[in-house]
Amino acid sequence: PRSGTGQRMTSYVNWITGPSRSADIEQSLTIGVHGPSEVHCVILDNGRTRMLDDPNFRDALTCIRCGACSNACPPFMAVGGHQFGHIYNGPIGLVLTPFHHGLHEADLPNTLCTQCNACQEICPVDIPLPRQILEHRRRGRKSLRKRSLLGVWERPGLANAVLRAGAPFSGLVPGAPKLAPRPYRDRAPLAGGKGEPLTIFASCMVDRMLPEAALALEQLARAAGFDVGFPKGQWCCGLIAANAGDFEGGYKLNTSLVECLRDSKGPVVTPSASCFGAFTIDALEWGPQDGASDLRSRFRDSTRFALELVADQPDLVRPATDRQRVAYHDSCQSLRQLGLKSEPRRLLELAGYEVIEIPDIANCCGFGGTFSVEWPAVAGRLADWKLDAIAKTGCSVVASDNPGCLVHIAAAARRRRRPLRIAHVLELVADRLEPTAGAAR
Ligand code: SF4
Ligand code: SF4
């Protein structure tokens, strides 16, 4: 990463040489002859001492004001500087504003972040901006809209009732994600057959909005000889709550999930890359994780898991004849948190597809969990950019490994009447499964 302005050092450096001095007169040094005879230096603290004392924010003091984080930030590209709050704008502005002007001034702007991690990736001094923005979100006030959504999501029984009641009407709102008429849990298998045990953690989004991804995982795992189970007490890993700044709510959801899956056997595979990252990495910050380390070590993201299966057992899929072209969308968490770049592409190639890169300026599709609920117009604009970039590939199929991105892009495609198939990578792999695979195992 380089400085956004190409500078070798920050422009926030002042050279102060002190009061005017001269030795022109009889070679004796005299102060204050041609100018000021005194220099007064007034240092404005503006919350910087508090930043220095706070281990979460200390690194932000190393900012060289190069602007690279703003240039890389998708919501900033969509709305420009004024929405981002006082004086300093862009990602670093979201971090500094609460210290310079008070946390309340940043309540609204700090929600303007999809947690895509592009700013940290580009920052020449590697400031953990997304985590710092999240910390402000955690400490700040939450909007009524956000509190209402979390109030439902953090009560699985209530969420179940609301989502089932809302499913028939969910497609009526243009640009909003659609709920599946039948969640995955209604058709999920109980373990107890033959083969090595494998547990599916569907994730709340796949369960309710993209059950096809869990069905495809089930199909692939069965074909590879696994005995697939789905403990029905599972719900959300806690990411939606934690991303909204409610670590306590995220921790409660995560603890319930640990309780539900603790006695499972074998790998626990999830088709949601961001939930895999949340469960295995982020959750360590939400609260004590007593007894969860065995479960965490058994968690697998579906992309690497499926790639290993198909690479080890090439006869799982039909030999490729005519390779269909597929545009691949990297989700921010897959790419920047989990380092999944070549894996989904290789998996699709092994399954007989030709992968086409999407030439877009902002990788993030604009979903960002509660971001798309708080800022639907900005989220819609980012999704439109994604659709425009997809159109340049000429592909009619788009794939990714994160349900949030898939349902968000699909909603935008419906709004713009784009006839695209937007599918989880696993669905495309399942389409290519050899019909006899699994029968002989
Ligand atoms: S994480 Fe992404 S959306 Fe958030 S401030 Fe950084 S670049 Fe912008
Ligand atoms: S936070 Fe990093 S990328 Fe942003 S202005 Fe400061 S040094 Fe540049």
Coordinates of C-alpha atoms and ligand atoms in Angstrom, one line a residue:
P1 CA 0.0 0.0 0.0
R2 CA 1.1 3.5 -0.7
S3 CA 0.1 7.0 0.5
G4 CA -3.0 8.2 -1.4
T5 CA -1.1 11.4 -2.4
G6 CA 2.2 9.8 -3.2
Q7 CA 3.9 11.7 -0.4
R8 CA 6.9 10.4 1.4
M9 CA 5.9 12.0 4.6
T10 CA 2.8 13.6 6.1
S11 CA 2.0 17.2 5.2
Y12 CA 1.1 17.8 8.8
V13 CA 4.7 18.8 9.7
N14 CA 5.6 22.3 10.7
W15 CA 9.2 23.5 11.0
I16 CA 9.4 26.2 13.7
T17 CA 12.8 27.9 13.9
G18 CA 12.0 30.0 17.0
P19 CA 12.0 33.8 17.2
S20 CA 13.7 36.0 14.7
R21 CA 17.5 36.0 15.2
S22 CA 20.3 37.6 13.5
A23 CA 24.1 38.0 13.9
D24 CA 24.4 40.6 11.0
I25 CA 25.0 43.4 13.4
E26 CA 28.6 43.2 14.6
Q27 CA 28.5 39.4 14.5
S28 CA 26.7 39.1 17.8
L29 CA 23.5 37.0 17.9
T30 CA 20.5 39.1 18.6
I31 CA 16.9 37.9 19.1
G32 CA 13.8 39.7 17.7
V33 CA 15.6 42.1 15.3
H34 CA 13.6 41.5 12.0
G35 CA 10.4 39.8 13.4
P36 CA 8.9 38.2 16.4
S37 CA 10.9 38.2 19.5
E38 CA 8.9 35.4 21.2
V39 CA 7.3 32.2 19.9
H40 CA 4.2 30.9 21.6
C41 CA 3.3 27.3 20.8
V42 CA -0.3 26.4 21.6
I43 CA -0.9 22.7 21.4
L44 CA -4.5 21.6 21.0
D45 CA -5.1 18.2 22.6
N46 CA -8.6 17.7 21.1
G47 CA -8.9 14.3 22.6
R48 CA -5.6 13.0 21.4
T49 CA -4.3 12.2 24.9
R50 CA -7.4 10.0 25.3
M51 CA -6.6 8.3 22.0
L52 CA -3.1 7.7 23.2
D53 CA -4.4 6.1 26.4
D54 CA -6.9 3.9 24.6
P55 CA -5.2 0.7 23.2
N56 CA -8.1 0.5 20.7
F57 CA -7.4 3.9 19.2
R58 CA -3.7 4.6 19.8
D59 CA -2.7 3.5 16.3
A60 CA -4.9 6.2 14.7
L61 CA -2.4 8.8 15.9
T62 CA 0.1 7.4 13.3
C63 CA -2.1 8.6 10.4
I64 CA -0.1 10.6 7.8
R65 CA -3.3 12.2 6.3
C66 CA -2.7 10.7 2.9
G67 CA -6.3 10.2 2.0
A68 CA -5.9 6.6 0.6
C69 CA -8.5 5.2 3.0
S70 CA -11.2 7.7 1.6
N71 CA -10.2 6.8 -2.0
A72 CA -10.7 3.1 -1.2
C73 CA -13.9 3.4 0.8
P74 CA -17.0 2.3 -1.1
P75 CA -19.6 4.3 0.9
F76 CA -17.3 7.4 0.7
M77 CA -17.2 6.9 -3.1
A78 CA -21.0 6.8 -3.1
V79 CA -21.8 9.8 -0.9
G80 CA -18.7 12.0 -0.7
G81 CA -17.3 13.8 2.3
H82 CA -20.1 15.8 3.9
Q83 CA -22.1 12.8 5.1
F84 CA -19.0 11.5 6.9
G85 CA -19.1 14.1 9.6
H86 CA -16.9 16.9 10.8
I87 CA -13.7 18.2 9.3
Y88 CA -11.8 15.0 8.9
N89 CA -13.8 12.7 6.6
G90 CA -13.6 9.3 5.1
P91 CA -12.7 6.2 7.3
I92 CA -10.1 8.1 9.4
G93 CA -12.7 10.8 10.0
L94 CA -15.1 8.3 11.4
V95 CA -12.3 7.3 13.9
L96 CA -11.2 10.9 14.8
T97 CA -14.6 12.7 14.9
P98 CA -15.7 11.2 18.3
F99 CA -12.5 12.3 19.9
H100 CA -12.5 15.8 18.4
H101 CA -16.2 16.6 18.6
G102 CA -17.8 14.0 20.8
L103 CA -19.2 10.5 20.3
H104 CA -22.7 11.9 19.6
E105 CA -21.5 13.7 16.5
A106 CA -20.4 10.4 15.0
D107 CA -23.5 8.3 15.8
L108 CA -24.9 8.6 12.3
P109 CA -21.7 8.7 10.3
N110 CA -20.1 5.7 12.0
T111 CA -22.9 3.5 10.6
L112 CA -21.7 4.5 7.1
C113 CA -19.3 1.7 7.0
T114 CA -19.9 -1.8 5.5
Q115 CA -16.8 -3.2 7.4
C116 CA -15.3 -4.2 4.1
N117 CA -11.7 -3.7 5.3
A118 CA -10.6 -1.9 2.1
C119 CA -9.4 1.1 4.2
Q120 CA -7.1 -1.0 6.4
E121 CA -5.8 -2.9 3.4
I122 CA -4.8 0.3 1.6
C123 CA -3.6 2.3 4.6
P124 CA 0.2 2.8 4.3
V125 CA 0.6 2.6 8.1
D126 CA -1.9 -0.3 8.6
I127 CA -4.3 1.5 11.0
P128 CA -7.0 -1.0 12.0
L129 CA -9.7 1.5 10.9
P130 CA -12.7 -1.0 10.6
R131 CA -12.2 -2.3 14.1
Q132 CA -11.9 1.2 15.5
I133 CA -15.1 2.3 13.7
L134 CA -16.8 -0.7 15.1
E135 CA -15.6 0.2 18.6
H136 CA -17.2 3.7 18.2
R137 CA -20.3 1.9 17.0
R138 CA -20.2 -0.3 20.1
R139 CA -19.9 2.7 22.5
G140 CA -22.3 5.0 20.6
R141 CA -26.1 5.2 20.4
K142 CA -28.0 2.9 18.1
S143 CA -30.8 4.1 15.9
L144 CA -34.4 3.0 16.5
R145 CA -34.3 1.1 13.2
K146 CA -31.2 -0.8 14.2
R147 CA -32.5 -1.5 17.7
S148 CA -35.8 -2.9 16.3
L149 CA -34.0 -5.2 13.9
L150 CA -31.6 -6.5 16.6
G151 CA -34.5 -6.8 19.1
V152 CA -36.1 -9.4 16.7
W153 CA -32.9 -11.1 15.6
E154 CA -31.7 -11.7 19.1
R155 CA -34.9 -13.5 20.1
P156 CA -34.9 -16.7 17.9
G157 CA -38.5 -17.6 18.6
L158 CA -39.7 -14.1 17.7
A159 CA -37.5 -14.0 14.7
N160 CA -38.9 -17.3 13.5
A161 CA -42.5 -16.0 13.8
V162 CA -41.7 -12.7 12.1
L163 CA -39.8 -14.2 9.2
R164 CA -42.4 -16.9 8.5
A165 CA -45.2 -14.3 8.6
G166 CA -43.3 -11.9 6.4
A167 CA -42.0 -14.4 3.8
P168 CA -45.0 -14.2 1.4
F169 CA -44.7 -10.4 1.3
S170 CA -41.0 -10.0 1.3
G171 CA -40.6 -9.8 -2.5
L172 CA -43.0 -6.9 -2.8
V173 CA -40.6 -4.2 -1.7
P174 CA -38.4 -3.3 -4.7
G175 CA -34.7 -3.7 -3.9
A176 CA -35.3 -5.6 -0.6
P177 CA -34.0 -9.2 -0.1
K178 CA -36.5 -11.9 -0.5
L179 CA -37.3 -14.5 2.2
A180 CA -37.5 -18.1 1.1
P181 CA -41.0 -19.5 1.2
R182 CA -39.6 -22.6 3.0
P183 CA -36.5 -22.2 5.2
Y184 CA -33.8 -24.8 5.0
R185 CA -34.6 -26.0 8.5
D186 CA -37.9 -27.4 7.3
R187 CA -36.3 -29.8 4.9
A188 CA -32.9 -30.4 6.6
P189 CA -31.8 -33.9 7.3
L190 CA -31.3 -35.6 10.7
A191 CA -28.0 -37.4 11.1
G192 CA -28.1 -41.2 11.7
G193 CA -27.3 -42.8 8.3
K194 CA -24.0 -44.3 7.1
G195 CA -20.7 -42.5 6.7
E196 CA -18.5 -40.0 8.5
P197 CA -20.6 -37.4 10.4
L198 CA -20.8 -33.9 9.1
T199 CA -22.8 -31.0 10.5
I200 CA -24.2 -28.1 8.5
F201 CA -24.3 -24.7 10.2
A202 CA -26.5 -23.0 7.6
S203 CA -26.3 -19.4 9.1
C204 CA -29.5 -17.4 9.6
M205 CA -29.3 -15.8 6.2
V206 CA -28.9 -19.1 4.3
D207 CA -31.6 -20.7 6.3
R208 CA -34.1 -18.0 5.6
M209 CA -33.0 -16.4 2.3
L210 CA -30.8 -18.8 0.4
P211 CA -31.7 -22.4 1.4
E212 CA -30.4 -23.5 -2.0
A213 CA -26.9 -23.0 -0.7
A214 CA -27.4 -25.4 2.2
L215 CA -29.2 -27.9 0.0
A216 CA -26.2 -27.8 -2.4
L217 CA -23.8 -28.4 0.5
E218 CA -25.9 -31.3 1.7
Q219 CA -25.9 -32.8 -1.8
L220 CA -22.2 -32.5 -2.2
A221 CA -21.4 -33.9 1.2
R222 CA -23.7 -36.8 0.7
A223 CA -22.1 -37.5 -2.7
A224 CA -18.7 -37.6 -1.0
G225 CA -20.0 -40.2 1.5
F226 CA -20.8 -38.0 4.6
D227 CA -23.7 -38.6 7.0
V228 CA -25.1 -35.1 7.1
G229 CA -26.9 -33.6 10.1
F230 CA -28.5 -30.2 10.9
P231 CA -29.2 -29.6 14.6
K232 CA -32.4 -27.5 14.5
G233 CA -31.6 -25.4 17.5
Q234 CA -29.1 -23.4 15.5
W235 CA -29.8 -19.8 14.6
C236 CA -27.3 -16.9 14.2
C237 CA -23.6 -16.8 14.9
G238 CA -23.9 -13.2 16.3
L239 CA -22.3 -11.4 13.4
I240 CA -25.3 -9.2 12.6
A241 CA -25.5 -8.0 16.2
A242 CA -21.8 -7.5 16.7
N243 CA -21.4 -5.7 13.3
A244 CA -24.1 -3.3 14.4
G245 CA -22.1 -2.5 17.6
D246 CA -24.0 -4.8 19.9
F247 CA -21.2 -7.1 21.1
E248 CA -23.3 -8.3 24.1
G249 CA -26.1 -9.4 21.8
G250 CA -23.6 -11.0 19.4
Y251 CA -22.1 -12.9 22.3
K252 CA -25.5 -14.2 23.5
L253 CA -26.3 -15.5 20.0
N254 CA -22.9 -17.0 19.7
T255 CA -23.1 -18.8 23.0
S256 CA -26.5 -20.3 22.0
L257 CA -24.9 -21.6 18.8
V258 CA -22.0 -23.1 20.7
E259 CA -24.5 -24.9 23.0
C260 CA -26.4 -26.2 20.1
L261 CA -23.4 -27.5 18.1
R262 CA -21.1 -28.6 21.0
D263 CA -22.1 -32.3 20.8
S264 CA -21.9 -32.5 17.1
K265 CA -19.3 -34.8 15.5
G266 CA -16.9 -34.3 12.6
P267 CA -16.6 -31.1 10.6
V268 CA -19.1 -28.3 11.0
V269 CA -19.3 -26.7 7.5
T270 CA -21.0 -23.4 6.8
P271 CA -21.9 -22.0 3.4
S272 CA -21.5 -18.5 4.8
A273 CA -17.9 -17.2 4.6
S274 CA -18.6 -14.2 6.8
C275 CA -20.2 -16.4 9.5
F276 CA -17.1 -18.7 9.4
G277 CA -14.9 -15.6 10.0
A278 CA -17.2 -14.4 12.8
F279 CA -17.3 -17.7 14.6
T280 CA -13.6 -18.6 14.3
I281 CA -12.0 -15.1 14.6
D282 CA -14.3 -12.2 15.6
A283 CA -16.2 -14.0 18.4
L284 CA -13.1 -14.2 20.5
E285 CA -13.6 -10.5 21.2
W286 CA -17.2 -10.7 22.1
G287 CA -16.8 -12.5 25.5
P288 CA -15.2 -15.6 27.1
Q289 CA -15.3 -18.6 24.9
D290 CA -15.1 -21.4 27.5
G291 CA -15.3 -24.8 26.0
A292 CA -15.7 -23.6 22.4
S293 CA -12.2 -24.3 21.1
D294 CA -12.9 -27.9 20.0
L295 CA -15.9 -26.7 18.1
R296 CA -14.0 -23.8 16.6
S297 CA -11.3 -26.1 15.4
R298 CA -13.9 -28.3 13.6
F299 CA -15.5 -25.3 11.8
R300 CA -14.9 -25.3 8.0
D301 CA -15.8 -22.7 5.4
S302 CA -17.6 -24.4 2.5
T303 CA -15.3 -23.1 -0.2
R304 CA -12.1 -24.7 1.1
F305 CA -14.0 -27.8 2.2
A306 CA -15.6 -28.3 -1.2
L307 CA -12.4 -27.6 -3.0
E308 CA -10.6 -30.3 -1.1
L309 CA -13.4 -32.8 -1.8
V310 CA -13.5 -32.1 -5.5
A311 CA -9.7 -32.0 -5.9
D312 CA -9.4 -35.3 -4.0
Q313 CA -12.3 -37.0 -5.7
P314 CA -12.5 -35.5 -9.3
D315 CA -15.1 -38.2 -10.2
L316 CA -17.6 -36.3 -8.0
V317 CA -18.3 -34.0 -10.9
R318 CA -19.1 -34.6 -14.5
P319 CA -16.2 -34.1 -17.0
A320 CA -16.4 -30.6 -18.5
T321 CA -17.5 -30.3 -22.1
D322 CA -18.8 -26.8 -22.7
R323 CA -17.5 -24.5 -20.0
Q324 CA -20.1 -22.0 -18.9
R325 CA -18.8 -18.5 -18.1
V326 CA -19.3 -17.3 -14.5
A327 CA -18.6 -13.9 -13.1
Y328 CA -17.1 -14.2 -9.7
H329 CA -17.8 -11.7 -6.9
D330 CA -15.3 -11.7 -4.0
S331 CA -17.1 -11.0 -0.7
C332 CA -15.1 -8.6 1.5
Q333 CA -14.8 -11.1 4.4
S334 CA -13.8 -13.9 2.1
L335 CA -11.1 -11.9 0.4
R336 CA -9.7 -9.7 3.2
Q337 CA -10.5 -11.7 6.4
L338 CA -10.2 -15.3 5.2
G339 CA -7.8 -14.8 2.2
L340 CA -10.0 -16.7 -0.1
K341 CA -9.0 -15.6 -3.6
S342 CA -7.8 -18.5 -5.7
E343 CA -9.9 -21.2 -3.9
P344 CA -13.4 -20.4 -5.2
R345 CA -12.0 -19.8 -8.7
R346 CA -10.2 -23.2 -8.6
L347 CA -13.3 -24.9 -7.3
L348 CA -15.4 -23.5 -10.1
E349 CA -12.8 -24.5 -12.7
L350 CA -12.6 -28.0 -11.4
A351 CA -16.4 -28.2 -11.6
G352 CA -16.3 -27.2 -15.2
Y353 CA -16.8 -23.5 -15.3
E354 CA -14.8 -20.6 -16.8
V355 CA -14.3 -17.9 -14.2
I356 CA -14.5 -14.3 -15.4
E357 CA -13.2 -11.4 -13.3
I358 CA -15.6 -8.5 -12.5
P359 CA -13.9 -5.2 -13.4
D360 CA -15.3 -3.0 -10.7
I361 CA -13.8 0.0 -8.8
A362 CA -15.4 -0.9 -5.5
N363 CA -15.4 -4.5 -4.6
C364 CA -18.0 -4.2 -1.8
C365 CA -21.6 -4.9 -3.1
G366 CA -23.0 -2.7 -0.4
F367 CA -24.7 -5.3 1.8
G368 CA -22.8 -4.8 5.1
G369 CA -25.4 -6.3 7.5
T370 CA -27.4 -3.6 9.2
F371 CA -25.6 -1.0 6.9
S372 CA -28.1 -1.9 4.1
V373 CA -31.0 -1.4 6.6
E374 CA -29.7 2.0 7.8
W375 CA -28.5 3.3 4.4
P376 CA -30.7 1.5 1.8
A377 CA -30.0 4.2 -0.9
V378 CA -26.2 4.0 -0.5
A379 CA -26.4 0.2 -0.4
G380 CA -28.5 0.3 -3.5
R381 CA -26.0 2.5 -5.3
L382 CA -23.1 0.2 -4.5
A383 CA -25.2 -2.8 -5.7
D384 CA -25.9 -0.9 -9.0
W385 CA -22.2 -0.3 -9.5
K386 CA -21.7 -4.0 -9.0
L387 CA -24.4 -4.8 -11.5
D388 CA -22.9 -2.4 -14.1
A389 CA -19.5 -4.1 -13.6
I390 CA -21.1 -7.5 -14.0
A391 CA -22.7 -6.4 -17.2
K392 CA -19.3 -5.7 -18.7
T393 CA -18.3 -9.4 -18.3
G394 CA -21.2 -10.4 -20.5
C395 CA -22.0 -13.3 -18.1
S396 CA -25.5 -14.3 -17.2
V397 CA -24.4 -16.2 -14.1
V398 CA -22.8 -14.6 -11.0
A399 CA -21.3 -16.6 -8.1
S400 CA -20.0 -15.8 -4.6
D401 CA -19.6 -17.6 -1.3
N402 CA -21.4 -15.2 1.0
P403 CA -25.1 -15.2 1.4
G404 CA -25.3 -11.5 2.3
C405 CA -23.7 -10.4 -1.0
L406 CA -25.8 -12.9 -3.0
V407 CA -29.2 -11.8 -1.7
H408 CA -28.2 -8.1 -1.9
I409 CA -27.1 -8.3 -5.5
A410 CA -30.1 -10.4 -6.4
A411 CA -32.5 -7.8 -4.9
A412 CA -30.8 -5.1 -6.9
A413 CA -31.0 -7.2 -10.1
R414 CA -34.7 -7.8 -9.5
R415 CA -35.2 -4.0 -9.1
R416 CA -33.4 -3.3 -12.3
R417 CA -35.0 -6.3 -14.1
R418 CA -31.6 -7.8 -14.9
P419 CA -32.1 -11.5 -16.0
L420 CA -29.1 -12.9 -14.0
R421 CA -28.7 -16.1 -12.2
I422 CA -27.0 -15.2 -8.9
A423 CA -25.9 -18.4 -7.2
H424 CA -23.8 -19.7 -4.4
V425 CA -20.6 -21.4 -5.6
L426 CA -21.9 -24.6 -4.0
E427 CA -25.1 -24.5 -6.1
L428 CA -23.0 -24.4 -9.3
V429 CA -20.8 -27.3 -8.0
A430 CA -24.0 -29.3 -7.1
D431 CA -25.3 -28.7 -10.7
R432 CA -22.2 -30.5 -12.0
L433 CA -22.3 -33.5 -9.6
E434 CA -22.1 -36.8 -11.3
P435 CA -25.5 -38.4 -10.9
T436 CA -24.0 -41.7 -9.6
A437 CA -21.6 -40.0 -7.2
G438 CA -22.3 -41.2 -3.7
A439 CA -24.2 -44.2 -4.7
A440 CA -21.0 -46.4 -4.8
R441 CA -19.6 -44.9 -1.6
Ligands
SF4_1 S1 -14.3 -0.8 6.3 FE1 -14.8 -0.3 4.2 S2 -16.8 0.8 4.4 FE2 -15.8 0.9 6.4 S3 -14.7 2.7 6.4 FE3 -13.3 1.1 5.8 S4 -13.3 1.2 3.5 FE4 -15.1 2.4 4.3
SF4_2 S1 -5.8 6.4 8.0 FE1 -4.1 5.6 6.7 S2 -4.9 5.7 4.6 FE2 -6.3 7.0 5.9 S3 -5.4 9.1 5.7 FE3 -4.4 8.1 7.5 S4 -2.5 7.1 6.8 FE4 -3.8 7.6 5.0

